[in-house]
PDB file of C-alpha atoms in Angstrom:
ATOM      1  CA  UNK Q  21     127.758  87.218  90.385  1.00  0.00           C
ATOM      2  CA  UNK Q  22     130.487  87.356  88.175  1.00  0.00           C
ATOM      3  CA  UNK Q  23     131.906  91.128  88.067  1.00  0.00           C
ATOM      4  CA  UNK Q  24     134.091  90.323  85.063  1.00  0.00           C
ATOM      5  CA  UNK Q  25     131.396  89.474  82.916  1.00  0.00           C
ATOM      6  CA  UNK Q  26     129.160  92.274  84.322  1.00  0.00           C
ATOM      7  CA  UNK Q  27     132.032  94.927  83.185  1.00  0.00           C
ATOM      8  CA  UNK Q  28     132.473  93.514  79.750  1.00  0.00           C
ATOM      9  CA  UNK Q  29     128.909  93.741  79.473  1.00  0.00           C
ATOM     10  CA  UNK Q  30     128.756  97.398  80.825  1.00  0.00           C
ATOM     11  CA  UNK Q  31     131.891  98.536  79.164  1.00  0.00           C
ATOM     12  CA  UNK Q  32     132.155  96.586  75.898  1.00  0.00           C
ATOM     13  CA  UNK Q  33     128.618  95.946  74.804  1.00  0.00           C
ATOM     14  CA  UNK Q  34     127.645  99.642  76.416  1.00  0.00           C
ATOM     15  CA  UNK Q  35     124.788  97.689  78.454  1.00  0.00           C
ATOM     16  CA  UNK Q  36     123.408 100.895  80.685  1.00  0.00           C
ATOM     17  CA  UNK Q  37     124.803 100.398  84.287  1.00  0.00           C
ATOM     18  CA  UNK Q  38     121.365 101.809  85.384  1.00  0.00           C
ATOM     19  CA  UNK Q  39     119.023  99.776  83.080  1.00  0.00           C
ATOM     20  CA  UNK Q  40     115.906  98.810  85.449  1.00  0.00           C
ATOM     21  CA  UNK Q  41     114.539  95.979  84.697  1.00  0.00           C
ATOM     22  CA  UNK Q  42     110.645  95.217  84.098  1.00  0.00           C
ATOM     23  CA  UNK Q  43     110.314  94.611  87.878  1.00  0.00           C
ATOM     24  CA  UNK Q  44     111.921  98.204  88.299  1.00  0.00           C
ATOM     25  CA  UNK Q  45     115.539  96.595  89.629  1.00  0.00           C
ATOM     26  CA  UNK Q  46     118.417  98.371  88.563  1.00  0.00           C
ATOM     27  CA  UNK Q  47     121.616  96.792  89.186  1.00  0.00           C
ATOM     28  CA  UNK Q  48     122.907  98.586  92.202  1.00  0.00           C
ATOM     29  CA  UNK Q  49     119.275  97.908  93.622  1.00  0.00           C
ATOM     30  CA  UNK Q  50     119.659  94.194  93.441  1.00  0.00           C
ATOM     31  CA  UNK Q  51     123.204  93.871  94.075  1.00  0.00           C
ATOM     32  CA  UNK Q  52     122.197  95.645  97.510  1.00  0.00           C
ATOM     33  CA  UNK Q  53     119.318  93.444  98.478  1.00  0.00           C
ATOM     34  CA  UNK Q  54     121.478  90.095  97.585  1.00  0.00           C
ATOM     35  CA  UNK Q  55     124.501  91.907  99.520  1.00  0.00           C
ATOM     36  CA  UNK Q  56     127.093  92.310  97.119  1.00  0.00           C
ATOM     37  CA  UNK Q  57     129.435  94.237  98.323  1.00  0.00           C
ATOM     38  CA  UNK Q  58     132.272  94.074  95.886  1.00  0.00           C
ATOM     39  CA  UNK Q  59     129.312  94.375  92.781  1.00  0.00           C
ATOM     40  CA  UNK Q  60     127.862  96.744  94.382  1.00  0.00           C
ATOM     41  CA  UNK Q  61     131.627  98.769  94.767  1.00  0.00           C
ATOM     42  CA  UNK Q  62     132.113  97.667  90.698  1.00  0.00           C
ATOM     43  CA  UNK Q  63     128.694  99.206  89.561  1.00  0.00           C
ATOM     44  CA  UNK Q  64     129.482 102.448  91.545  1.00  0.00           C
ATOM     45  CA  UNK Q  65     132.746 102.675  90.145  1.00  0.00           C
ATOM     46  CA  UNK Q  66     131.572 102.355  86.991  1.00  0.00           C
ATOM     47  CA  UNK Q  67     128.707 104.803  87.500  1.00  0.00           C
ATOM     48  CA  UNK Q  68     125.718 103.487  89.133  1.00  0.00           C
ATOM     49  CA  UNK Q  69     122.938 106.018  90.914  1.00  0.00           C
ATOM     50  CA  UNK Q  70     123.771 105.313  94.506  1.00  0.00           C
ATOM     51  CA  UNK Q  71     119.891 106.793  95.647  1.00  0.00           C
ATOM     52  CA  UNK Q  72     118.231 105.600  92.204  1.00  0.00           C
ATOM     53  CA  UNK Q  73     114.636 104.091  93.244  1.00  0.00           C
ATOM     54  CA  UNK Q  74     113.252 101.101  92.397  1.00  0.00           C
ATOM     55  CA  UNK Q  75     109.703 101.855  91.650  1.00  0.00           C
ATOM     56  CA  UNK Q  76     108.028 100.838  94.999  1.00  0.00           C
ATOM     57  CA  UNK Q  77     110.588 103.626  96.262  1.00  0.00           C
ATOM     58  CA  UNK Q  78     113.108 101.561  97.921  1.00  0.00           C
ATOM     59  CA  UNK Q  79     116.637 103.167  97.152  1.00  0.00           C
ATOM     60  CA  UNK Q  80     119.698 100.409  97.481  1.00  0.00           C
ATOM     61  CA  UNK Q  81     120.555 101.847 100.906  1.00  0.00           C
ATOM     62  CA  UNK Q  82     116.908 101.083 101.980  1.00  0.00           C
ATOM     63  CA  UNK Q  83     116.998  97.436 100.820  1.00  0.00           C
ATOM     64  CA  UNK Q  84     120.698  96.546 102.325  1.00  0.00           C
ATOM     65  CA  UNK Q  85     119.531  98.426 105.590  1.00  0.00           C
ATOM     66  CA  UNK Q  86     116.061  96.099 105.702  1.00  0.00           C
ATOM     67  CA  UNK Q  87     118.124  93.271 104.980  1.00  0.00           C
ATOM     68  CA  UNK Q  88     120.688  93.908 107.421  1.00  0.00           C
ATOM     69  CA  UNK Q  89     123.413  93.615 104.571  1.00  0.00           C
ATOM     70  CA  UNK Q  90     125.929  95.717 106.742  1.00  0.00           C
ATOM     71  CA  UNK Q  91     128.696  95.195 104.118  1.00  0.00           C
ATOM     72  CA  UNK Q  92     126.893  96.826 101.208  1.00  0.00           C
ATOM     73  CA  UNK Q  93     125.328  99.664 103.778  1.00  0.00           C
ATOM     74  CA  UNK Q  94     129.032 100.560 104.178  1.00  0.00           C
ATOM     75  CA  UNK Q  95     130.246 100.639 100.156  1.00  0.00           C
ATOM     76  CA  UNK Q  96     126.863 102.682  99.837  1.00  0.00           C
ATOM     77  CA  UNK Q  97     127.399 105.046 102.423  1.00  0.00           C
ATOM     78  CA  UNK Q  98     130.783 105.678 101.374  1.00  0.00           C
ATOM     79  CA  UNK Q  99     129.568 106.855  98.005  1.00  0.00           C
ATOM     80  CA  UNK Q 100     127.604 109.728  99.330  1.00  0.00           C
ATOM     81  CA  UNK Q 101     124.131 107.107  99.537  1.00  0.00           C
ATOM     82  CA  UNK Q 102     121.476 109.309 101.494  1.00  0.00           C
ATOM     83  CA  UNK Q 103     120.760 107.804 104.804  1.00  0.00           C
ATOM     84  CA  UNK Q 104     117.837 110.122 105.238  1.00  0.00           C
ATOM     85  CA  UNK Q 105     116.137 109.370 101.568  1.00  0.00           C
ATOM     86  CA  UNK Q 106     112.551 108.473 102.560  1.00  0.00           C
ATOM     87  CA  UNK Q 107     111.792 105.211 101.050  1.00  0.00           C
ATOM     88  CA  UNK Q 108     108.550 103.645 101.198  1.00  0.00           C
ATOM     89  CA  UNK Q 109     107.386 105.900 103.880  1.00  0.00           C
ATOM     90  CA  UNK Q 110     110.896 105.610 106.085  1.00  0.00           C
ATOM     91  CA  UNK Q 111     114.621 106.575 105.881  1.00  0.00           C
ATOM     92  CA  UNK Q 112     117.450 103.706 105.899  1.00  0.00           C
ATOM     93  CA  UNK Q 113     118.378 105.455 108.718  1.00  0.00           C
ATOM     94  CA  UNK Q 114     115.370 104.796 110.694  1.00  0.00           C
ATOM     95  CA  UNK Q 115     115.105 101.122 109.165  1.00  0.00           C
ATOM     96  CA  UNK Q 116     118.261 100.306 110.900  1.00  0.00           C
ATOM     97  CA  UNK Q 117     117.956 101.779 113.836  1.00  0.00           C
ATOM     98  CA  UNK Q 118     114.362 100.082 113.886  1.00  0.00           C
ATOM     99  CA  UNK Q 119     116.123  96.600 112.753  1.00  0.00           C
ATOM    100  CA  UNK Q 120     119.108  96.885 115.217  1.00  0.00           C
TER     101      UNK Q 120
END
């Protein structure tokens, strides 16, 4: 992605840095599951829900933990993401412990 663009946009043209989209993405939530670290560390700085839902329940720590993105796991966790948020039935905790 390209983070300068996505600032403008979120700065500038005051484009909501938790808009979900009609599949009930948010930013954060998709930067997470495509493991974007330094996107993911941009839409935090600039205010992003770390333990927003999408609407099947997944939060973005749930997502990077399925998909073992280990580098977004870390930015999320280091902005106070809940590793014990029950998503979908099951913590990101237990996801990752499950995945290994």
């Amino acid at each position: 992605g390209n983070n300068e663009a996505l600032e403008v946009l979120i700065k500038e043209c005051k484009v909501s840095v938790n808009e979900v989209g009609p599949n009930g993405t948010s930013l954060l939530w998709a930067a997470a599951a495509f493991n974007k670290p330094e996107t993911a560390k941009l839409l935090i700085k600039l205010g992003a829900k770390v333990n927003m839902e999408h609407l099947d329940g997944a939060t973005p720590l749930y997502v990077a933990s399925v998909r073992g993105n280990k580098e977004v796991v870390d930015v999320l966790l280091s902005s106070h993401a809940d590793a014990d948020a029950s998503s979908i039935g099951e913590s990101p905790l237990y996801t990752a412990a499950v995945a290994g």
